[in-house]
């Protein structure tokens, strides 16, 4: 059982002891801290909340709502929703903040509170640290009975989100409707079931749904990784569909299956979207340091510049704003389109992929074959208490001083034939070691060059 309090919110497994798991006491404590931060910055506060389809969602939502009300904060409850829908609703409702109740790709035992600012974007590191300081200091205080907040529910936020996507001049809705496309969607027993179908209906796309009942009892591990998408691949071929769609429970990550039943690759969701958007408006792109080099290749093809940020959505967004990026995101299928909002959004990603294959009259498999082939290897090194990470990174910088180095988030070593990125996990006593090259064998070899050095240092 686990509880993790971080600068972006709180997440953990339901049940167990306070302080060790995500219990009602921990939910109240962290919601209160967020509420106090809101009250400090807004004189007339209102918070939008929404949840994915998790079994614990109704319980967590009720606790969060009543805690905010006890602080004198008004609550607008969207009920079942998606992370990008809540982000946009914060702006639509002119709210002071938002809370998304979702543990994203984690299994059903987990839930989380993710905190948004008045722009519908994840709060900054500094704001998160301030929240945590309230908890540590025990400075929690509530309103008297005449000053409690109000509670209202709101329907239609998903429809507003979809309409905003349809209104984008970069979504070719009429052409999509003319193509008679068919897709298969794995809704993973969560809110993809109520957000993706209406988008496809509006675009005239036929669909077959898998795991469409919202139960929170996920039919398979909810992270859209290859091992979990076997059934989707099979059904795409069986139904002779144009492609398959997989999302995580809160619909901010998008993975695709090609028409031939092969995986398009989560890393290439952003690459395809960037290919489409950059063909219309050249500009800059951003992804994090652990994402594929293919995005850089596509960006260069259209004359733009590619920039890499530290890992984490808030860091990607910050870099996108600084570099005025046309498109950005993360290699886990996270597409961030600033023309809509600064947040990962599977729904707008779906609309762009449909526009791309409609405009080019191509299949997804042919599209994937047109992109550079890269292979990412994901490894980790267990750490012991005696290891000095600063010394490890210092030694690696010296060893690879003739290569291009980036140390804004751990250490990334860019070789001519690929790259290796090392960073300490925020949640486990490990170093994550990701590598990429144009062959699976070379990618693993690059990683082992670095892993062997680290292990040698641990043993000396």
Coordinates of C-alpha atoms in Angstrom, one line a residue:
X1 CA 0.0 0.0 0.0
X2 CA 1.3 3.5 -0.9
X3 CA 0.8 7.2 -0.3
X4 CA 2.7 9.8 -2.2
X5 CA 2.4 13.5 -1.4
X6 CA 4.1 15.6 -4.1
X7 CA 4.1 19.1 -5.5
X8 CA 1.4 18.3 -8.0
X9 CA -1.0 16.6 -5.6
X10 CA -1.6 13.4 -3.6
X11 CA -1.9 9.8 -4.8
X12 CA -2.0 6.4 -3.2
X13 CA -3.9 3.2 -2.7
X14 CA -7.3 3.2 -1.1
X15 CA -7.7 1.9 2.5
X16 CA -5.2 1.2 5.3
X17 CA -3.6 3.6 7.8
X18 CA -3.5 7.4 7.5
X19 CA -0.2 8.6 6.4
X20 CA 0.6 5.3 4.7
X21 CA -2.3 5.0 2.2
X22 CA -4.9 7.3 0.6
X23 CA -7.4 7.5 3.5
X24 CA -10.2 10.0 4.1
X25 CA -8.0 11.7 6.6
X26 CA -5.2 12.2 4.0
X27 CA -7.8 13.4 1.4
X28 CA -9.2 16.0 3.9
X29 CA -5.7 17.1 4.9
X30 CA -4.4 17.7 1.3
X31 CA -7.7 19.2 0.1
X32 CA -7.6 21.6 3.0
X33 CA -4.1 22.7 2.2
X34 CA -5.1 23.3 -1.5
X35 CA -8.1 25.2 -0.3
X36 CA -6.1 27.4 1.9
X37 CA -3.7 28.2 -0.9
X38 CA -6.7 29.1 -3.1
X39 CA -8.1 31.4 -0.3
X40 CA -4.8 33.1 -0.1
X41 CA -4.9 34.0 -3.8
X42 CA -8.6 34.4 -4.6
X43 CA -11.2 36.5 -2.7
X44 CA -14.2 34.8 -4.3
X45 CA -13.1 31.2 -4.8
X46 CA -14.7 28.5 -6.9
X47 CA -13.3 25.1 -7.7
X48 CA -14.2 22.7 -10.5
X49 CA -13.8 19.0 -9.8
X50 CA -14.3 16.0 -12.0
X51 CA -13.4 12.3 -11.7
X52 CA -12.6 9.3 -13.8
X53 CA -14.5 6.0 -13.5
X54 CA -12.6 4.5 -10.6
X55 CA -14.5 2.4 -7.9
X56 CA -13.4 4.8 -5.2
X57 CA -14.2 7.9 -7.3
X58 CA -17.6 8.8 -5.7
X59 CA -16.2 8.4 -2.2
X60 CA -13.2 10.6 -2.9
X61 CA -15.3 13.2 -4.7
X62 CA -17.6 13.5 -1.8
X63 CA -14.8 14.0 0.7
X64 CA -13.1 16.6 -1.5
X65 CA -16.3 18.5 -2.1
X66 CA -17.4 18.7 1.5
X67 CA -13.9 19.7 2.6
X68 CA -13.8 22.6 0.2
X69 CA -17.3 23.7 1.3
X70 CA -16.1 23.6 4.9
X71 CA -13.4 26.2 3.9
X72 CA -16.0 28.5 2.4
X73 CA -15.2 27.5 -1.2
X74 CA -17.9 27.0 -3.9
X75 CA -17.7 23.6 -5.7
X76 CA -18.8 22.9 -9.3
X77 CA -18.9 19.1 -9.7
X78 CA -18.7 17.8 -13.2
X79 CA -19.1 14.2 -12.0
X80 CA -17.7 11.7 -14.5
X81 CA -15.2 13.6 -16.7
X82 CA -11.7 13.5 -18.2
X83 CA -8.6 15.3 -17.1
X84 CA -8.5 17.6 -20.2
X85 CA -12.3 18.4 -19.8
X86 CA -11.7 19.5 -16.2
X87 CA -8.8 21.6 -17.3
X88 CA -10.9 23.4 -19.9
X89 CA -13.9 23.7 -17.6
X90 CA -11.8 25.7 -15.0
X91 CA -11.5 28.4 -17.7
X92 CA -15.1 28.0 -19.0
X93 CA -16.4 28.5 -15.4
X94 CA -14.0 31.3 -14.5
X95 CA -12.9 29.2 -11.5
X96 CA -10.1 29.8 -9.2
X97 CA -8.8 26.3 -9.5
X98 CA -9.6 22.7 -10.3
X99 CA -9.1 19.2 -8.9
X100 CA -9.0 16.1 -11.1
X101 CA -9.8 12.9 -9.2
X102 CA -7.8 10.3 -11.1
X103 CA -4.8 8.0 -10.7
X104 CA -4.3 8.1 -14.5
X105 CA -2.8 4.9 -15.7
X106 CA -2.5 3.2 -12.2
X107 CA -4.5 0.1 -11.4
X108 CA -8.0 0.2 -9.7
X109 CA -6.6 0.2 -6.1
X110 CA -5.2 3.7 -6.7
X111 CA -6.7 7.2 -6.7
X112 CA -5.3 10.7 -6.7
X113 CA -6.0 14.4 -6.4
X114 CA -4.4 16.5 -9.1
X115 CA -4.4 20.2 -8.6
X116 CA -5.0 22.8 -11.3
X117 CA -4.6 26.6 -11.2
X118 CA -7.0 29.2 -12.5
X119 CA -5.7 28.6 -16.1
X120 CA -6.6 24.9 -15.9
X121 CA -3.0 24.0 -15.8
X122 CA -1.1 21.9 -13.2
X123 CA 0.2 24.1 -10.3
X124 CA 3.8 25.1 -10.3
X125 CA 6.6 23.5 -8.2
X126 CA 6.6 26.6 -5.9
X127 CA 2.8 26.4 -5.4
X128 CA 3.1 22.7 -4.6
X129 CA 5.8 23.3 -2.1
X130 CA 3.6 25.9 -0.4
X131 CA 0.7 23.4 -0.1
X132 CA 3.0 20.8 1.5
X133 CA 4.2 23.4 4.0
X134 CA 0.6 24.0 5.2
X135 CA 0.3 20.3 6.0
X136 CA 3.7 20.0 7.7
X137 CA 2.9 23.1 9.8
X138 CA -0.5 21.8 10.8
X139 CA -2.1 25.1 9.8
X140 CA -5.5 23.8 8.9
X141 CA -8.5 25.9 9.7
X142 CA -12.2 25.9 8.6
X143 CA -15.1 28.4 8.3
X144 CA -18.0 28.9 10.7
X145 CA -21.5 27.8 9.7
X146 CA -22.6 31.1 8.1
X147 CA -19.6 31.1 5.7
X148 CA -19.7 27.7 4.1
X149 CA -19.3 27.2 0.4
X150 CA -22.0 26.2 -2.1
X151 CA -22.2 23.0 -4.1
X152 CA -23.5 22.7 -7.6
X153 CA -23.3 20.0 -10.3
X154 CA -22.8 20.7 -14.0
X155 CA -23.6 18.6 -17.0
X156 CA -22.4 19.2 -20.5
X157 CA -18.7 20.0 -20.0
X158 CA -17.6 17.1 -22.2
X159 CA -19.9 18.4 -24.9
X160 CA -18.3 21.9 -24.5
X161 CA -14.9 20.3 -24.8
X162 CA -15.8 18.5 -27.9
X163 CA -17.3 21.5 -29.5
X164 CA -14.1 23.5 -28.8
X165 CA -12.2 20.8 -30.7
X166 CA -14.6 20.8 -33.6
X167 CA -14.3 24.6 -33.8
X168 CA -10.5 24.4 -34.4
X169 CA -9.6 25.4 -37.9
X170 CA -6.9 22.6 -37.7
X171 CA -9.6 19.9 -37.5
X172 CA -10.9 19.0 -40.9
X173 CA -14.3 17.8 -39.8
X174 CA -16.1 17.9 -43.2
X175 CA -13.4 15.8 -44.9
X176 CA -13.3 13.3 -42.0
X177 CA -17.1 12.8 -42.4
X178 CA -16.7 12.2 -46.1
X179 CA -14.3 9.3 -45.6
X180 CA -16.5 6.8 -43.9
X181 CA -13.9 5.8 -41.4
X182 CA -14.2 3.1 -38.8
X183 CA -12.3 2.7 -35.6
X184 CA -12.2 0.4 -32.5
X185 CA -12.0 2.1 -29.1
X186 CA -10.8 0.5 -25.8
X187 CA -12.6 2.6 -23.2
X188 CA -10.9 0.7 -20.3
X189 CA -14.1 0.9 -18.2
X190 CA -13.7 4.6 -17.6
X191 CA -14.7 7.9 -19.0
X192 CA -13.4 7.3 -22.5
X193 CA -16.7 5.6 -22.8
X194 CA -18.6 8.9 -22.5
X195 CA -16.1 11.2 -24.2
X196 CA -14.8 9.5 -27.3
X197 CA -18.1 8.2 -28.8
X198 CA -19.7 11.7 -29.0
X199 CA -16.5 13.1 -30.6
X200 CA -16.6 10.3 -33.2
X201 CA -20.4 10.8 -33.7
X202 CA -19.8 14.4 -34.5
X203 CA -17.1 13.5 -37.0
X204 CA -19.2 10.8 -38.7
X205 CA -16.8 8.0 -37.7
X206 CA -18.2 4.5 -37.2
X207 CA -16.9 2.7 -34.1
X208 CA -16.8 -0.5 -32.1
X209 CA -16.3 -0.1 -28.3
X210 CA -14.5 -2.4 -26.0
X211 CA -14.7 -2.3 -22.2
X212 CA -17.3 0.5 -22.5
X213 CA -19.1 0.0 -19.2
X214 CA -17.9 2.5 -16.6
X215 CA -17.2 0.2 -13.6
X216 CA -13.6 1.2 -12.6
X217 CA -12.9 -2.5 -12.5
X218 CA -10.5 -2.3 -15.4
X219 CA -10.6 -5.2 -17.9
X220 CA -6.8 -5.1 -18.0
X221 CA -4.0 -3.1 -16.7
X222 CA -5.1 0.4 -17.6
X223 CA -1.8 1.7 -18.9
X224 CA -1.9 1.7 -22.7
X225 CA 1.2 -0.4 -23.2
X226 CA 1.8 -3.1 -25.8
X227 CA 1.2 -6.0 -23.5
X228 CA -2.2 -4.6 -22.5
X229 CA -3.5 -4.0 -26.0
X230 CA -3.5 -7.5 -27.5
X231 CA -7.3 -7.7 -27.7
X232 CA -7.6 -4.3 -29.3
X233 CA -5.1 -5.3 -32.0
X234 CA -7.1 -8.4 -32.7
X235 CA -10.4 -6.6 -33.0
X236 CA -9.0 -3.9 -35.3
X237 CA -8.1 -6.7 -37.8
X238 CA -11.3 -8.6 -37.3
X239 CA -13.5 -5.5 -37.8
X240 CA -11.4 -4.3 -40.8
X241 CA -11.1 -1.0 -39.0
X242 CA -9.0 1.9 -40.1
X243 CA -7.3 2.0 -36.7
X244 CA -7.7 1.4 -33.0
X245 CA -7.7 3.8 -30.1
X246 CA -6.6 3.2 -26.6
X247 CA -6.7 5.7 -23.8
X248 CA -5.9 5.7 -20.1
X249 CA -8.8 6.1 -17.5
X250 CA -8.7 9.9 -17.5
X251 CA -8.3 10.2 -21.3
X252 CA -5.1 12.3 -21.4
X253 CA -2.9 9.7 -23.1
X254 CA -3.5 8.3 -26.6
X255 CA -2.1 5.1 -28.1
X256 CA -3.0 3.9 -31.6
X257 CA -3.2 0.5 -33.3
X258 CA -2.6 0.5 -37.1
X259 CA -5.1 -1.0 -39.6
X260 CA -2.9 -4.2 -39.9
X261 CA -3.2 -4.8 -36.1
X262 CA 0.3 -3.6 -35.3
X263 CA 1.0 -1.1 -32.6
X264 CA 1.6 2.4 -33.9
X265 CA 3.7 3.2 -30.8
X266 CA 2.9 5.6 -28.0
X267 CA 6.0 7.6 -28.8
X268 CA 4.7 8.2 -32.4
X269 CA 1.3 9.6 -31.4
X270 CA 2.9 13.0 -30.9
X271 CA 5.1 12.5 -33.9
X272 CA 2.1 12.0 -36.2
X273 CA 0.2 14.9 -34.7
X274 CA 3.3 17.2 -35.1
X275 CA 3.6 16.0 -38.7
X276 CA 0.0 17.1 -39.4
X277 CA 0.2 20.4 -37.6
X278 CA 3.6 21.5 -38.8
X279 CA 2.5 20.8 -42.4
X280 CA 0.0 23.6 -41.9
X281 CA 2.1 26.0 -39.8
X282 CA 5.9 25.6 -39.4
X283 CA 7.1 26.3 -35.9
X284 CA 8.8 24.8 -32.8
X285 CA 8.0 21.6 -30.9
X286 CA 8.7 20.4 -27.4
X287 CA 8.8 17.0 -25.6
X288 CA 10.6 15.8 -22.6
X289 CA 14.1 14.4 -22.4
X290 CA 12.9 10.8 -22.4
X291 CA 10.9 11.1 -25.6
X292 CA 11.8 9.9 -29.1
X293 CA 14.2 11.7 -31.4
X294 CA 11.7 11.2 -34.2
X295 CA 9.9 14.4 -33.1
X296 CA 13.2 16.4 -33.7
X297 CA 13.5 14.8 -37.1
X298 CA 9.9 15.8 -38.1
X299 CA 10.4 19.3 -36.7
X300 CA 13.6 19.8 -38.7
X301 CA 11.8 18.5 -41.9
X302 CA 9.4 21.5 -41.6
X303 CA 12.2 24.0 -40.7
X304 CA 11.3 24.4 -37.0
X305 CA 13.4 23.9 -33.9
X306 CA 12.9 21.1 -31.3
X307 CA 13.4 21.6 -27.6
X308 CA 13.6 19.1 -24.8
X309 CA 12.2 19.8 -21.3
X310 CA 12.6 18.1 -18.0
X311 CA 10.2 15.2 -17.5
X312 CA 6.7 16.1 -16.3
X313 CA 3.8 17.8 -17.9
X314 CA 4.2 21.1 -16.1
X315 CA 7.8 21.3 -17.4
X316 CA 6.8 20.5 -21.0
X317 CA 4.2 23.3 -20.8
X318 CA 6.6 25.8 -19.4
X319 CA 9.1 25.1 -22.2
X320 CA 6.3 25.2 -24.8
X321 CA 5.4 28.7 -23.6
X322 CA 9.0 29.9 -23.6
X323 CA 9.6 28.6 -27.1
X324 CA 6.2 29.4 -28.5
X325 CA 5.7 25.8 -29.6
X326 CA 3.1 24.9 -32.2
X327 CA 2.7 21.5 -30.6
X328 CA 4.3 19.6 -27.7
X329 CA 3.8 16.7 -25.3
X330 CA 5.3 13.6 -24.0
X331 CA 6.3 10.2 -25.5
X332 CA 3.6 8.4 -23.4
X333 CA 0.9 9.4 -25.9
X334 CA 0.4 12.9 -24.4
X335 CA -0.5 15.5 -26.9
X336 CA -0.5 19.2 -25.9
X337 CA -2.0 21.6 -28.4
X338 CA -1.8 25.3 -27.2
X339 CA -4.5 26.3 -29.7
X340 CA -7.0 24.5 -27.4
X341 CA -5.4 24.4 -24.0
X342 CA -2.1 23.6 -22.3
X343 CA -2.8 20.1 -21.2
X344 CA -2.4 16.5 -22.5
X345 CA -5.6 15.7 -24.4
X346 CA -6.4 12.4 -26.1
X347 CA -9.6 13.8 -27.6
X348 CA -7.9 16.5 -29.6
X349 CA -5.2 14.0 -30.5
X350 CA -7.8 11.7 -32.0
X351 CA -9.3 14.6 -34.1
X352 CA -5.9 15.4 -35.5
X353 CA -5.0 11.8 -36.4
X354 CA -8.4 11.5 -38.2
X355 CA -7.7 14.8 -40.0
X356 CA -4.2 13.6 -41.0
X357 CA -5.3 10.3 -42.6
X358 CA -8.3 11.9 -44.2
X359 CA -6.3 14.6 -45.8
X360 CA -3.5 12.3 -47.0
X361 CA -5.9 9.4 -48.0
X362 CA -3.5 7.0 -46.3
X363 CA -3.6 4.2 -43.8
X364 CA -2.1 4.4 -40.4
X365 CA 0.3 1.6 -41.2
X366 CA 1.6 3.4 -44.2
X367 CA 1.9 6.6 -42.2
X368 CA 4.0 4.8 -39.5
X369 CA 6.2 3.3 -42.2
X370 CA 7.0 6.8 -43.4
X371 CA 8.5 7.9 -40.1
X372 CA 12.1 7.2 -38.9
X373 CA 12.3 4.0 -36.9
X374 CA 13.7 4.3 -33.4
X375 CA 13.7 1.8 -30.5
X376 CA 13.5 2.9 -26.9
X377 CA 14.8 0.6 -24.1
X378 CA 13.6 1.3 -20.6
X379 CA 15.7 0.0 -17.7
X380 CA 16.3 0.8 -14.0
X381 CA 19.0 0.5 -11.5
X382 CA 18.2 -0.3 -7.8
X383 CA 19.8 2.2 -5.5
X384 CA 21.2 1.5 -2.0
X385 CA 21.5 4.0 0.8
X386 CA 25.2 4.5 0.4
X387 CA 25.2 5.6 -3.2
X388 CA 26.0 9.3 -4.0
X389 CA 24.1 10.3 -7.1
X390 CA 26.0 13.6 -7.5
X391 CA 29.2 11.6 -7.7
X392 CA 27.7 9.2 -10.3
X393 CA 26.5 12.0 -12.5
X394 CA 29.9 13.8 -12.1
X395 CA 31.7 10.6 -13.2
X396 CA 29.4 10.1 -16.2
X397 CA 29.8 13.7 -17.3
X398 CA 33.6 13.3 -17.3
X399 CA 33.4 9.9 -19.1
X400 CA 31.1 11.2 -21.8
X401 CA 32.4 14.8 -21.9
X402 CA 32.9 14.7 -25.7
X403 CA 29.2 13.9 -26.3
X404 CA 26.2 16.4 -26.0
X405 CA 25.1 16.5 -22.4
X406 CA 21.9 17.9 -20.8
X407 CA 21.6 18.0 -17.0
X408 CA 18.3 19.9 -16.5
X409 CA 16.7 16.6 -15.3
X410 CA 19.2 14.0 -14.3
X411 CA 21.6 13.5 -17.2
X412 CA 21.0 12.9 -20.9
X413 CA 23.9 11.8 -23.1
X414 CA 23.3 12.4 -26.8
X415 CA 25.4 10.2 -29.0
X416 CA 25.5 10.3 -32.8
X417 CA 23.7 7.0 -32.9
X418 CA 21.2 7.6 -30.1
X419 CA 20.8 8.8 -26.5
X420 CA 20.7 7.7 -22.9
X421 CA 18.7 9.5 -20.2
X422 CA 19.2 8.8 -16.5
X423 CA 17.1 10.3 -13.8
X424 CA 16.2 9.4 -10.2
X425 CA 12.7 8.3 -9.6
X426 CA 10.5 10.5 -7.5
X427 CA 8.6 7.5 -6.1
X428 CA 11.1 4.6 -5.9
X429 CA 14.8 4.1 -4.8
X430 CA 15.9 3.6 -8.4
X431 CA 17.5 5.4 -11.3
X432 CA 15.5 5.2 -14.5
X433 CA 17.7 4.6 -17.5
X434 CA 16.0 5.2 -20.9
X435 CA 17.9 4.8 -24.2
X436 CA 17.0 5.1 -27.9
X437 CA 18.7 4.2 -31.1
X438 CA 17.7 3.0 -34.6
X439 CA 18.0 -0.6 -33.6
X440 CA 16.8 -2.5 -30.5
X441 CA 20.2 -4.0 -30.0
X442 CA 22.0 -0.7 -30.2
X443 CA 19.6 1.0 -27.9
X444 CA 20.2 -1.7 -25.2
X445 CA 24.0 -1.5 -25.8
X446 CA 24.0 2.3 -25.2
X447 CA 22.0 1.8 -22.0
X448 CA 24.4 -1.0 -20.8
X449 CA 27.4 1.3 -21.3
X450 CA 26.0 3.6 -18.7
X451 CA 24.5 1.0 -16.4
X452 CA 27.8 -0.8 -16.1
X453 CA 29.6 2.4 -15.0
X454 CA 26.9 3.1 -12.4
X455 CA 27.0 -0.5 -11.0
X456 CA 30.8 -0.4 -10.9
X457 CA 30.6 2.8 -8.8
X458 CA 28.0 1.2 -6.5
X459 CA 30.4 -1.7 -5.8
X460 CA 33.4 0.4 -5.1

